[in-house]
mmCIF file of C-alpha atoms and ligand atoms in Angstrom:
data_model
loop_
_atom_site.group_PDB
_atom_site.id
_atom_site.type_symbol
_atom_site.label_atom_id
_atom_site.label_comp_id
_atom_site.label_asym_id
_atom_site.label_seq_id
_atom_site.Cartn_x
_atom_site.Cartn_y
_atom_site.Cartn_z
ATOM 1 C CA MET A 579 39.249 118.553 91.499
ATOM 2 C CA ASN A 580 39.085 115.756 89.248
ATOM 3 C CA ASN A 581 38.903 112.178 91.001
ATOM 4 C CA LEU A 582 42.452 111.434 90.352
ATOM 5 C CA ASP A 583 43.762 114.193 92.741
ATOM 6 C CA TYR A 584 40.965 113.589 95.420
ATOM 7 C CA ILE A 585 41.449 109.616 95.590
ATOM 8 C CA ILE A 586 45.860 110.865 96.037
ATOM 9 C CA ASN A 587 44.951 113.656 98.318
ATOM 10 C CA HIS A 588 41.949 113.206 100.349
ATOM 11 C CA LEU A 589 40.094 109.877 99.689
ATOM 12 C CA GLY A 590 40.199 107.584 103.236
ATOM 13 C CA GLU A 591 41.999 110.234 105.095
ATOM 14 C CA GLU A 592 39.647 111.084 108.098
ATOM 15 C CA ARG A 593 41.397 113.956 109.442
ATOM 16 C CA SER A 594 39.088 115.103 112.206
ATOM 17 C CA ASN A 595 39.762 111.495 113.853
ATOM 18 C CA TYR A 596 43.495 112.578 114.316
ATOM 19 C CA PHE A 597 43.439 116.348 115.350
ATOM 20 C CA GLY A 598 43.170 117.402 111.926
ATOM 21 C CA ALA A 599 46.988 116.352 110.949
ATOM 22 C CA VAL A 600 47.149 116.848 107.505
ATOM 23 C CA SER A 601 49.571 113.783 107.146
ATOM 24 C CA PRO A 602 48.097 110.853 108.541
ATOM 25 C CA PRO A 603 49.408 109.269 111.597
ATOM 26 C CA VAL A 604 50.976 105.686 111.795
ATOM 27 C CA ILE A 605 48.940 103.733 113.887
ATOM 28 C CA GLN A 606 52.209 101.629 115.070
ATOM 29 C CA THR A 607 50.420 99.226 117.333
ATOM 30 C CA SER A 608 49.891 95.048 117.331
ATOM 31 C CA ASN A 609 46.439 95.175 118.811
ATOM 32 C CA PHE A 610 43.346 97.241 119.714
ATOM 33 C CA CYS A 611 41.482 97.418 122.433
ATOM 34 C CA PHE A 612 37.484 97.607 123.622
ATOM 35 C CA GLU A 613 35.427 98.730 126.802
ATOM 36 C CA THR A 614 33.372 96.244 127.068
ATOM 37 C CA LEU A 615 33.147 92.537 126.300
ATOM 38 C CA GLU A 616 30.196 93.209 124.195
ATOM 39 C CA GLU A 617 32.303 95.783 122.010
ATOM 40 C CA MET A 618 35.007 92.986 121.498
ATOM 41 C CA ARG A 619 32.295 90.272 120.831
ATOM 42 C CA GLU A 620 31.121 92.830 117.897
ATOM 43 C CA ALA A 621 34.863 93.717 116.581
ATOM 44 C CA LEU A 622 35.477 90.032 116.051
ATOM 45 C CA LYS A 623 32.290 89.969 113.577
ATOM 46 C CA ARG A 624 34.090 92.710 111.893
ATOM 47 C CA GLU A 625 37.180 91.520 111.822
ATOM 48 C CA MET A 626 37.897 92.097 107.819
ATOM 49 C CA ASP A 627 36.747 95.800 108.194
ATOM 50 C CA ASP A 628 37.273 96.972 111.278
ATOM 51 C CA PRO A 629 40.904 97.134 113.602
ATOM 52 C CA PHE A 630 41.225 94.222 116.162
ATOM 53 C CA TYR A 631 44.548 93.042 115.274
ATOM 54 C CA THR A 632 47.091 94.384 112.898
ATOM 55 C CA ARG A 633 47.728 90.980 110.410
ATOM 56 C CA GLY A 634 44.042 91.711 109.959
ATOM 57 C CA VAL A 635 43.087 95.248 109.694
ATOM 58 C CA ASN A 636 45.073 98.524 110.326
ATOM 59 C CA PRO A 637 43.792 101.817 110.146
ATOM 60 C CA THR A 638 47.250 103.277 108.386
ATOM 61 C CA VAL A 639 47.034 100.575 105.908
ATOM 62 C CA ALA A 640 43.320 100.934 105.529
ATOM 63 C CA ILE A 641 44.102 104.658 104.000
ATOM 64 C CA LEU A 642 46.464 103.112 101.806
ATOM 65 C CA ARG A 643 43.942 100.317 100.669
ATOM 66 C CA LYS A 644 41.363 102.935 99.436
ATOM 67 C CA LYS A 645 43.100 104.922 97.859
ATOM 68 C CA LEU A 646 44.425 101.716 95.804
ATOM 69 C CA ALA A 647 41.119 100.323 95.367
ATOM 70 C CA ALA A 648 39.984 103.545 93.765
ATOM 71 C CA LEU A 649 42.666 103.833 91.392
ATOM 72 C CA GLU A 650 42.269 100.393 90.224
ATOM 73 C CA GLY A 651 38.567 100.712 90.026
ATOM 74 C CA SER A 652 38.125 98.055 92.457
ATOM 75 C CA GLU A 653 35.524 97.146 95.192
ATOM 76 C CA GLU A 654 38.335 95.816 97.560
ATOM 77 C CA CYS A 655 42.584 95.700 97.815
ATOM 78 C CA MET A 656 44.525 93.843 100.274
ATOM 79 C CA VAL A 657 48.182 95.331 101.023
ATOM 80 C CA PHE A 658 51.130 92.757 101.375
ATOM 81 C CA GLY A 659 54.763 92.891 102.301
ATOM 82 C CA SER A 660 55.653 92.099 98.797
ATOM 83 C CA GLY A 661 54.428 91.822 95.368
ATOM 84 C CA SER A 662 55.496 88.170 95.479
ATOM 85 C CA ALA A 663 53.184 87.534 98.753
ATOM 86 C CA ALA A 664 50.276 89.297 96.652
ATOM 87 C CA ILE A 665 50.865 86.692 93.756
ATOM 88 C CA ALA A 666 50.942 84.076 95.972
ATOM 89 C CA ALA A 667 47.808 84.975 97.662
ATOM 90 C CA ALA A 668 45.674 85.322 94.583
ATOM 91 C CA VAL A 669 46.892 82.326 92.826
ATOM 92 C CA MET A 670 46.430 80.200 96.089
ATOM 93 C CA SER A 671 43.198 81.515 96.438
ATOM 94 C CA SER A 672 42.096 80.344 92.564
ATOM 95 C CA VAL A 673 43.095 77.016 92.287
ATOM 96 C CA ASN A 674 42.905 73.243 94.054
ATOM 97 C CA ALA A 675 44.682 70.035 94.138
ATOM 98 C CA GLY A 676 44.145 68.739 90.681
ATOM 99 C CA ASP A 677 43.470 71.975 89.031
ATOM 100 C CA HIS A 678 45.455 73.490 85.812
ATOM 101 C CA VAL A 679 46.633 77.001 85.336
ATOM 102 C CA VAL A 680 47.397 78.438 82.130
ATOM 103 C CA CYS A 681 49.902 81.236 82.457
ATOM 104 C CA VAL A 682 51.983 83.668 79.871
ATOM 105 C CA GLN A 683 55.549 82.543 79.299
ATOM 106 C CA LYS A 684 58.478 84.546 80.534
ATOM 107 C CA PRO A 685 56.342 86.098 83.912
ATOM 108 C CA TYR A 686 57.942 87.577 86.808
ATOM 109 C CA SER A 687 60.647 84.815 87.963
ATOM 110 C CA TRP A 688 58.835 83.866 91.006
ATOM 111 C CA THR A 689 55.369 83.826 89.430
ATOM 112 C CA ASN A 690 57.241 81.132 87.273
ATOM 113 C CA THR A 691 58.620 79.193 90.102
ATOM 114 C CA LEU A 692 55.395 79.422 92.299
ATOM 115 C CA LEU A 693 53.162 77.646 89.751
ATOM 116 C CA ASN A 694 56.143 75.769 88.143
ATOM 117 C CA LYS A 695 57.977 74.249 91.117
ATOM 118 C CA LEU A 696 55.783 75.079 94.090
ATOM 119 C CA LEU A 697 52.020 74.512 93.295
ATOM 120 C CA SER A 698 53.342 71.883 91.303
ATOM 121 C CA ARG A 699 53.750 70.062 94.701
ATOM 122 C CA PHE A 700 50.455 70.139 95.578
ATOM 123 C CA GLY A 701 48.948 68.980 92.716
ATOM 124 C CA VAL A 702 48.339 72.299 90.298
ATOM 125 C CA GLU A 703 49.545 71.974 86.708
ATOM 126 C CA CYS A 704 50.730 74.623 84.491
ATOM 127 C CA THR A 705 50.583 75.525 80.942
ATOM 128 C CA MET A 706 53.091 78.299 79.283
ATOM 129 C CA VAL A 707 51.470 80.451 76.467
ATOM 130 C CA ASP A 708 52.492 82.681 74.295
ATOM 131 C CA GLY A 709 50.000 85.200 75.350
ATOM 132 C CA ARG A 710 50.401 87.579 72.358
ATOM 133 C CA ASP A 711 47.461 85.343 70.529
ATOM 134 C CA PRO A 712 44.680 85.451 72.853
ATOM 135 C CA ALA A 713 43.593 82.095 71.283
ATOM 136 C CA ASN A 714 46.079 80.482 72.608
ATOM 137 C CA TYR A 715 44.747 80.665 75.869
ATOM 138 C CA GLN A 716 41.701 79.487 74.325
ATOM 139 C CA ASN A 717 43.516 76.431 73.262
ATOM 140 C CA ALA A 718 45.292 75.619 76.375
ATOM 141 C CA ILE A 719 41.996 75.404 78.210
ATOM 142 C CA LYS A 720 41.259 71.766 79.974
ATOM 143 C CA PRO A 721 38.052 70.192 81.702
ATOM 144 C CA ASN A 722 39.933 71.219 85.032
ATOM 145 C CA THR A 723 41.197 74.462 83.828
ATOM 146 C CA ARG A 724 40.824 77.484 86.869
ATOM 147 C CA LEU A 725 42.920 80.045 86.126
ATOM 148 C CA PHE A 726 44.544 82.419 83.516
ATOM 149 C CA MET A 727 47.594 84.055 84.921
ATOM 150 C CA LEU A 728 48.834 87.100 82.726
ATOM 151 C CA GLU A 729 51.341 90.011 82.954
ATOM 152 C CA SER A 730 50.753 92.651 80.465
ATOM 153 C CA PRO A 731 53.412 93.927 79.926
ATOM 154 C CA ASN A 732 55.995 91.408 80.883
ATOM 155 C CA SER A 733 58.919 93.113 82.504
ATOM 156 C CA GLY A 734 61.730 91.799 80.359
ATOM 157 C CA THR A 735 60.700 91.586 76.246
ATOM 158 C CA PHE A 736 57.276 93.472 76.980
ATOM 159 C CA GLU A 737 54.864 90.750 75.521
ATOM 160 C CA LEU A 738 51.264 92.099 76.143
ATOM 161 C CA GLN A 739 48.039 90.403 76.121
ATOM 162 C CA ASP A 740 44.744 91.539 74.718
ATOM 163 C CA LEU A 741 43.265 91.757 78.000
ATOM 164 C CA PRO A 742 39.092 92.568 77.409
ATOM 165 C CA ALA A 743 39.631 89.367 74.570
ATOM 166 C CA ILE A 744 41.406 86.944 77.106
ATOM 167 C CA ALA A 745 38.941 88.114 79.422
ATOM 168 C CA ALA A 746 36.061 87.312 77.283
ATOM 169 C CA ILE A 747 37.293 83.907 76.980
ATOM 170 C CA ALA A 748 37.924 83.150 80.808
ATOM 171 C CA LYS A 749 34.543 84.249 81.237
ATOM 172 C CA ALA A 750 32.808 81.872 78.802
ATOM 173 C CA HIS A 751 34.659 78.884 80.702
ATOM 174 C CA ASN A 752 34.327 79.885 84.483
ATOM 175 C CA ILE A 753 38.150 80.696 84.651
ATOM 176 C CA THR A 754 39.449 83.073 86.966
ATOM 177 C CA THR A 755 41.828 85.844 85.158
ATOM 178 C CA ILE A 756 44.744 87.689 87.200
ATOM 179 C CA VAL A 757 46.399 90.470 85.786
ATOM 180 C CA ASP A 758 50.255 91.565 87.391
ATOM 181 C CA ASN A 759 49.853 94.933 86.627
ATOM 182 C CA SER A 760 52.919 96.541 87.894
ATOM 183 C CA TYR A 761 54.200 97.767 84.391
ATOM 184 C CA ALA A 762 51.110 100.312 83.758
ATOM 185 C CA THR A 763 50.341 101.155 87.162
ATOM 186 C CA PRO A 764 46.385 101.474 87.738
ATOM 187 C CA LEU A 765 47.168 105.391 86.245
ATOM 188 C CA ASN A 766 48.046 103.857 82.807
ATOM 189 C CA GLN A 767 45.873 100.468 82.955
ATOM 190 C CA GLN A 768 42.867 99.077 84.586
ATOM 191 C CA PRO A 769 42.346 95.316 83.786
ATOM 192 C CA ILE A 770 39.531 95.058 86.277
ATOM 193 C CA LYS A 771 37.347 97.474 84.087
ATOM 194 C CA MET A 772 38.280 95.507 80.907
ATOM 195 C CA GLY A 773 36.792 92.202 82.530
ATOM 196 C CA ILE A 774 39.821 90.799 84.498
ATOM 197 C CA ASP A 775 38.800 89.567 87.921
ATOM 198 C CA MET A 776 42.202 90.612 90.089
ATOM 199 C CA THR A 777 44.910 92.632 89.553
ATOM 200 C CA VAL A 778 48.015 92.304 91.109
ATOM 201 C CA HIS A 779 51.320 94.993 92.008
ATOM 202 C CA SER A 780 54.842 95.119 93.353
ATOM 203 C CA GLY A 781 53.927 97.920 94.889
ATOM 204 C CA THR A 782 57.823 98.335 95.598
ATOM 205 C CA LYS A 783 57.888 99.964 92.081
ATOM 206 C CA TYR A 784 55.785 102.627 90.457
ATOM 207 C CA LEU A 785 53.322 102.717 93.485
ATOM 208 C CA ASN A 786 55.974 103.190 96.286
ATOM 209 C CA GLY A 787 58.456 104.648 94.016
ATOM 210 C CA HIS A 788 61.221 105.703 96.360
ATOM 211 C CA SER A 789 63.383 102.494 96.443
ATOM 212 C CA ASP A 790 62.885 102.440 100.257
ATOM 213 C CA LEU A 791 60.339 99.875 100.500
ATOM 214 C CA VAL A 792 59.151 96.168 99.589
ATOM 215 C CA ALA A 793 55.043 96.113 98.996
ATOM 216 C CA GLY A 794 52.457 94.065 97.130
ATOM 217 C CA VAL A 795 49.094 94.807 96.148
ATOM 218 C CA LEU A 796 45.904 92.552 95.472
ATOM 219 C CA CYS A 797 42.332 94.024 94.155
ATOM 220 C CA CYS A 798 39.670 92.577 93.756
ATOM 221 C CA SER A 799 35.822 92.169 94.599
ATOM 222 C CA ARG A 800 34.331 92.006 97.660
ATOM 223 C CA LYS A 801 33.493 88.799 97.254
ATOM 224 C CA LYS A 802 37.377 87.329 96.833
ATOM 225 C CA TYR A 803 38.381 90.006 99.326
ATOM 226 C CA GLN A 804 36.001 87.819 101.644
ATOM 227 C CA GLU A 805 37.548 84.736 100.885
ATOM 228 C CA ILE A 806 40.932 85.732 100.587
ATOM 229 C CA PHE A 807 40.858 87.529 104.026
ATOM 230 C CA GLU A 808 39.805 84.518 106.046
ATOM 231 C CA SER A 809 41.910 82.128 103.916
ATOM 232 C CA GLU A 810 45.479 83.218 102.681
ATOM 233 C CA PHE A 811 45.685 86.662 103.811
ATOM 234 C CA MET A 812 45.505 85.572 107.631
ATOM 235 C CA THR A 813 47.026 82.246 107.423
ATOM 236 C CA PHE A 814 50.010 83.191 105.414
ATOM 237 C CA GLY A 815 49.984 86.571 107.530
ATOM 238 C CA GLY A 816 52.669 88.646 104.827
ATOM 239 C CA ILE A 817 51.699 91.920 105.680
ATOM 240 C CA ILE A 818 52.997 95.063 105.424
ATOM 241 C CA SER A 819 54.041 97.229 108.349
ATOM 242 C CA PRO A 820 51.870 100.448 109.282
ATOM 243 C CA HIS A 821 55.061 102.600 108.870
ATOM 244 C CA ASP A 822 55.459 101.162 105.510
ATOM 245 C CA ALA A 823 52.281 101.792 104.588
ATOM 246 C CA TRP A 824 52.583 105.455 105.537
ATOM 247 C CA LEU A 825 55.568 106.031 103.516
ATOM 248 C CA MET A 826 53.584 104.133 100.882
ATOM 249 C CA ILE A 827 50.569 106.752 101.336
ATOM 250 C CA ARG A 828 53.623 109.006 100.694
ATOM 251 C CA GLY A 829 54.842 107.680 97.867
ATOM 252 C CA LEU A 830 51.501 107.672 96.059
ATOM 253 C CA ARG A 831 51.146 111.623 96.255
ATOM 254 C CA THR A 832 53.223 112.072 93.766
ATOM 255 C CA LEU A 833 52.757 108.991 91.465
ATOM 256 C CA PRO A 834 50.604 110.931 89.049
ATOM 257 C CA ILE A 835 53.661 113.322 88.337
ATOM 258 C CA ARG A 836 56.175 110.570 88.487
ATOM 259 C CA MET A 837 54.299 108.798 85.590
ATOM 260 C CA GLN A 838 54.043 112.021 83.786
ATOM 261 C CA ARG A 839 57.822 112.613 84.001
ATOM 262 C CA VAL A 840 58.328 108.986 82.846
ATOM 263 C CA ALA A 841 55.962 109.340 79.886
ATOM 264 C CA ASP A 842 58.024 112.284 78.687
ATOM 265 C CA SER A 843 61.399 111.537 79.422
ATOM 266 C CA THR A 844 61.325 107.753 78.477
ATOM 267 C CA PRO A 845 60.594 107.890 74.380
ATOM 268 C CA LYS A 846 63.512 110.502 74.358
ATOM 269 C CA VAL A 847 66.350 108.281 75.682
ATOM 270 C CA VAL A 848 64.498 105.415 73.393
ATOM 271 C CA SER A 849 64.930 107.403 70.649
ATOM 272 C CA PHE A 850 68.617 108.004 71.146
ATOM 273 C CA LEU A 851 69.122 104.395 71.380
ATOM 274 C CA GLU A 852 67.205 103.695 68.160
ATOM 275 C CA ASN A 853 69.401 105.844 66.320
ATOM 276 C CA HIS A 854 72.726 104.580 67.644
ATOM 277 C CA PRO A 855 74.756 102.490 65.850
ATOM 278 C CA LYS A 856 76.116 100.305 68.735
ATOM 279 C CA VAL A 857 72.454 99.164 69.472
ATOM 280 C CA SER A 858 70.849 96.416 67.304
ATOM 281 C CA GLN A 859 67.180 96.708 68.933
ATOM 282 C CA VAL A 860 65.583 98.759 71.268
ATOM 283 C CA ILE A 861 62.242 96.785 72.557
ATOM 284 C CA TYR A 862 59.429 99.536 74.231
ATOM 285 C CA PRO A 863 55.742 98.782 73.699
ATOM 286 C CA TYR A 864 55.410 102.900 73.068
ATOM 287 C CA SER A 865 57.728 102.509 70.108
ATOM 288 C CA PRO A 866 55.942 102.545 66.730
ATOM 289 C CA SER A 867 58.700 99.347 65.672
ATOM 290 C CA PHE A 868 57.245 97.495 68.553
ATOM 291 C CA PRO A 869 55.405 94.516 66.883
ATOM 292 C CA GLN A 870 52.510 95.367 69.560
ATOM 293 C CA TYR A 871 52.356 99.097 69.419
ATOM 294 C CA ASN A 872 48.546 99.285 68.476
ATOM 295 C CA LEU A 873 47.532 97.416 71.244
ATOM 296 C CA ALA A 874 50.155 99.208 73.779
ATOM 297 C CA LYS A 875 48.369 102.502 72.804
ATOM 298 C CA GLN A 876 44.720 100.851 72.765
ATOM 299 C CA GLN A 877 45.482 99.451 76.365
ATOM 300 C CA MET A 878 47.546 101.912 78.040
ATOM 301 C CA LYS A 879 47.158 105.118 78.457
ATOM 302 C CA ALA A 880 50.725 106.297 78.433
ATOM 303 C CA PRO A 881 54.387 105.104 78.131
ATOM 304 C CA ALA A 882 56.493 104.066 81.025
ATOM 305 C CA GLY A 883 59.984 103.687 81.743
ATOM 306 C CA GLN A 884 60.855 100.264 80.837
ATOM 307 C CA PHE A 885 62.373 99.163 78.147
ATOM 308 C CA SER A 886 65.258 96.908 76.816
ATOM 309 C CA ILE A 887 68.200 97.034 74.427
ATOM 310 C CA LEU A 888 70.094 94.526 72.288
ATOM 311 C CA LEU A 889 73.475 95.739 72.671
ATOM 312 C CA LYS A 890 75.638 95.284 69.150
ATOM 313 C CA VAL A 891 78.172 93.259 70.863
ATOM 314 C CA ASP A 892 80.235 89.701 70.175
ATOM 315 C CA HIS A 893 81.844 89.377 73.709
ATOM 316 C CA LEU A 894 80.483 89.480 77.027
ATOM 317 C CA GLU A 895 83.482 91.816 78.198
ATOM 318 C CA GLU A 896 82.182 94.348 75.822
ATOM 319 C CA LEU A 897 78.633 94.111 77.655
ATOM 320 C CA ASP A 898 80.509 94.600 80.894
ATOM 321 C CA ALA A 899 82.584 97.365 79.662
ATOM 322 C CA PHE A 900 79.380 99.541 78.431
ATOM 323 C CA CYS A 901 77.426 98.529 81.651
ATOM 324 C CA ASN A 902 80.444 99.390 84.077
ATOM 325 C CA LYS A 903 81.081 103.227 82.486
ATOM 326 C CA LEU A 904 77.528 104.031 83.120
ATOM 327 C CA LYS A 905 77.390 106.835 85.929
ATOM 328 C CA TYR A 906 73.693 107.973 86.164
ATOM 329 C CA PHE A 907 71.903 104.347 85.482
ATOM 330 C CA LEU A 908 72.621 102.403 88.384
ATOM 331 C CA MET A 909 73.489 98.583 87.968
ATOM 332 C CA ALA A 910 70.403 96.957 90.300
ATOM 333 C CA CYS A 911 67.245 94.768 89.852
ATOM 334 C CA SER A 912 63.396 96.740 90.135
ATOM 335 C CA TRP A 913 62.396 99.941 88.895
ATOM 336 C CA GLY A 914 59.530 102.519 89.630
ATOM 337 C CA GLY A 915 61.873 104.788 91.761
ATOM 338 C CA TYR A 916 63.084 107.802 91.454
ATOM 339 C CA GLU A 917 66.643 106.678 90.014
ATOM 340 C CA SER A 918 67.398 105.345 86.612
ATOM 341 C CA LEU A 919 68.609 101.706 86.523
ATOM 342 C CA ILE A 920 69.898 98.944 84.411
ATOM 343 C CA PHE A 921 69.237 95.476 84.796
ATOM 344 C CA PRO A 922 71.695 93.555 82.238
ATOM 345 C CA THR A 923 70.931 89.836 81.483
ATOM 346 C CA GLY A 924 74.892 89.623 81.621
ATOM 347 C CA ALA A 925 74.129 88.998 85.336
ATOM 348 C CA LEU A 926 72.228 86.042 84.750
ATOM 349 C CA VAL A 927 74.223 83.878 82.604
ATOM 350 C CA ASP A 928 76.078 81.692 85.433
ATOM 351 C CA SER A 929 72.562 81.126 87.127
ATOM 352 C CA GLN A 930 71.034 77.566 86.644
ATOM 353 C CA ASN A 931 67.638 78.675 85.343
ATOM 354 C CA TYR A 932 69.247 81.137 82.488
ATOM 355 C CA SER A 933 67.639 80.342 79.441
ATOM 356 C CA GLU A 934 69.373 82.306 76.578
ATOM 357 C CA SER A 935 65.940 81.919 74.107
ATOM 358 C CA ASP A 936 63.948 83.673 76.759
ATOM 359 C CA LEU A 937 66.261 86.348 76.872
ATOM 360 C CA PRO A 938 69.564 87.089 75.067
ATOM 361 C CA TRP A 939 72.604 87.927 76.906
ATOM 362 C CA ASN A 940 73.337 90.805 75.190
ATOM 363 C CA LEU A 941 69.844 92.128 76.240
ATOM 364 C CA VAL A 942 69.944 94.972 78.744
ATOM 365 C CA ARG A 943 66.743 96.163 80.484
ATOM 366 C CA PHE A 944 66.133 99.747 81.382
ATOM 367 C CA TYR A 945 64.366 102.032 83.790
ATOM 368 C CA VAL A 946 64.245 105.685 83.019
ATOM 369 C CA GLY A 947 63.760 106.972 86.501
ATOM 370 C CA LEU A 948 63.181 111.161 87.365
ATOM 371 C CA GLU A 949 66.639 112.722 85.920
ATOM 372 C CA ASP A 950 66.725 115.267 82.897
ATOM 373 C CA PRO A 951 66.810 113.068 79.867
ATOM 374 C CA GLU A 952 69.472 115.021 78.458
ATOM 375 C CA VAL A 953 71.948 114.013 81.631
ATOM 376 C CA LEU A 954 70.915 110.476 80.671
ATOM 377 C CA ILE A 955 71.582 110.647 77.011
ATOM 378 C CA ALA A 956 74.626 112.055 78.009
ATOM 379 C CA ASP A 957 75.770 109.433 79.978
ATOM 380 C CA LEU A 958 74.751 106.655 77.349
ATOM 381 C CA ALA A 959 76.605 108.356 74.950
ATOM 382 C CA GLN A 960 79.766 108.444 76.961
ATOM 383 C CA ALA A 961 79.316 104.906 77.553
ATOM 384 C CA LEU A 962 78.501 103.406 74.085
ATOM 385 C CA GLY A 963 81.503 105.274 73.455
HETATM 386 C C1 LIG B 629 58.827 93.224 90.853
HETATM 387 C C2 LIG B 629 57.942 92.480 90.729
HETATM 388 C C3 LIG B 629 57.416 91.641 91.420
HETATM 389 C C4 LIG B 629 57.387 91.003 92.860
HETATM 390 O O1 LIG B 629 57.376 92.258 93.641
HETATM 391 P P1 LIG B 629 58.514 92.214 94.929
HETATM 392 O O2 LIG B 629 57.322 93.778 95.644
HETATM 393 O O3 LIG B 629 59.710 92.314 94.483
HETATM 394 O O4 LIG B 629 58.088 91.106 95.752
HETATM 395 C C5 LIG B 629 55.998 90.937 90.652
HETATM 396 N N1 LIG B 629 55.759 91.232 89.017
HETATM 397 C C6 LIG B 629 56.708 92.330 88.717
HETATM 398 C C7 LIG B 629 56.263 92.286 87.041
HETATM 399 C C8 LIG B 629 57.900 92.760 88.889
HETATM 400 O O5 LIG B 629 58.327 93.532 88.295
#
């Protein structure tokens, strides 16, 4: 049995502790009691490792944490009630008032809000850089730079960052690095092994994979875990519920075969669109036409299911018509579930934060789910007309 199968099927599951049940129990409790005061006193000393109160450690969540840390290749993992909560905890644990952050351009929208709106209220400044050239990180460093925030690839136009190169620059200046690894999953990219300090994920996406819960993941060293547990984790209290943790363990069981399916199907759908006259461009890191194709192949093990297209249209009504005709691609945010999705930039054009230069109005982000790729291609063919 290889290591991946062991992690997914067995790691963390001490079945003799719960009647030999194959599927672990949902330990649906807020608190844990003790026979003696001495036991209680001792348990409090181990609050970050053993069950005392579910805002800290819960046994069902602990099984999930062990699996995720092993997948990511990190010493520890914390699970949150959303990806945004995980990102906020990781970022806030890395900065103090007066510090400076260098963040990749066009990160996930709430990462942007955190760095440029919320933390600026507390005296943390942020510079946004084009992450495709590691020198831009180097050049943005100031005496008070404490954090490099990365997201490779990002989730609209999929620009990559050279993670080992940027990690090396950060190490030389004693700067912490965080990568949002949601796009690739730990199966396809392991930033901590490339020298990155912490990774964060939206567990809502591939890791759970069934579009039925919202969760976040933060992977880090034991030392960081201790710091964050006693500070951001316990004070913000943005935890996952035991029941959602159980669902996520169930979702993880099929992560390798879901990622395999997506890696097989997506290039077929991409290639159909690349050859269609009504599509002016397909943006997909695993397409040879992608400017950072070589870096994508070097840094990620397999293709994922997200890409974007620029539709050859002159008016918003034509974009609406295409999107409205699709039957198998549901129109929704998010990705990483079983169902194929589109997120058209056309949905954002009335929003105050919308910037045409970041995302053209005729850009449509796709996620290829687990359906037969031939069914998806036929759907696209009829919608493109
Ligand atoms: C969805 C997403 C997030 C936020 O995760 P939630 O679980 O929705 O809070 C963060 N980063 C990326 C890249 C995402 O796609």
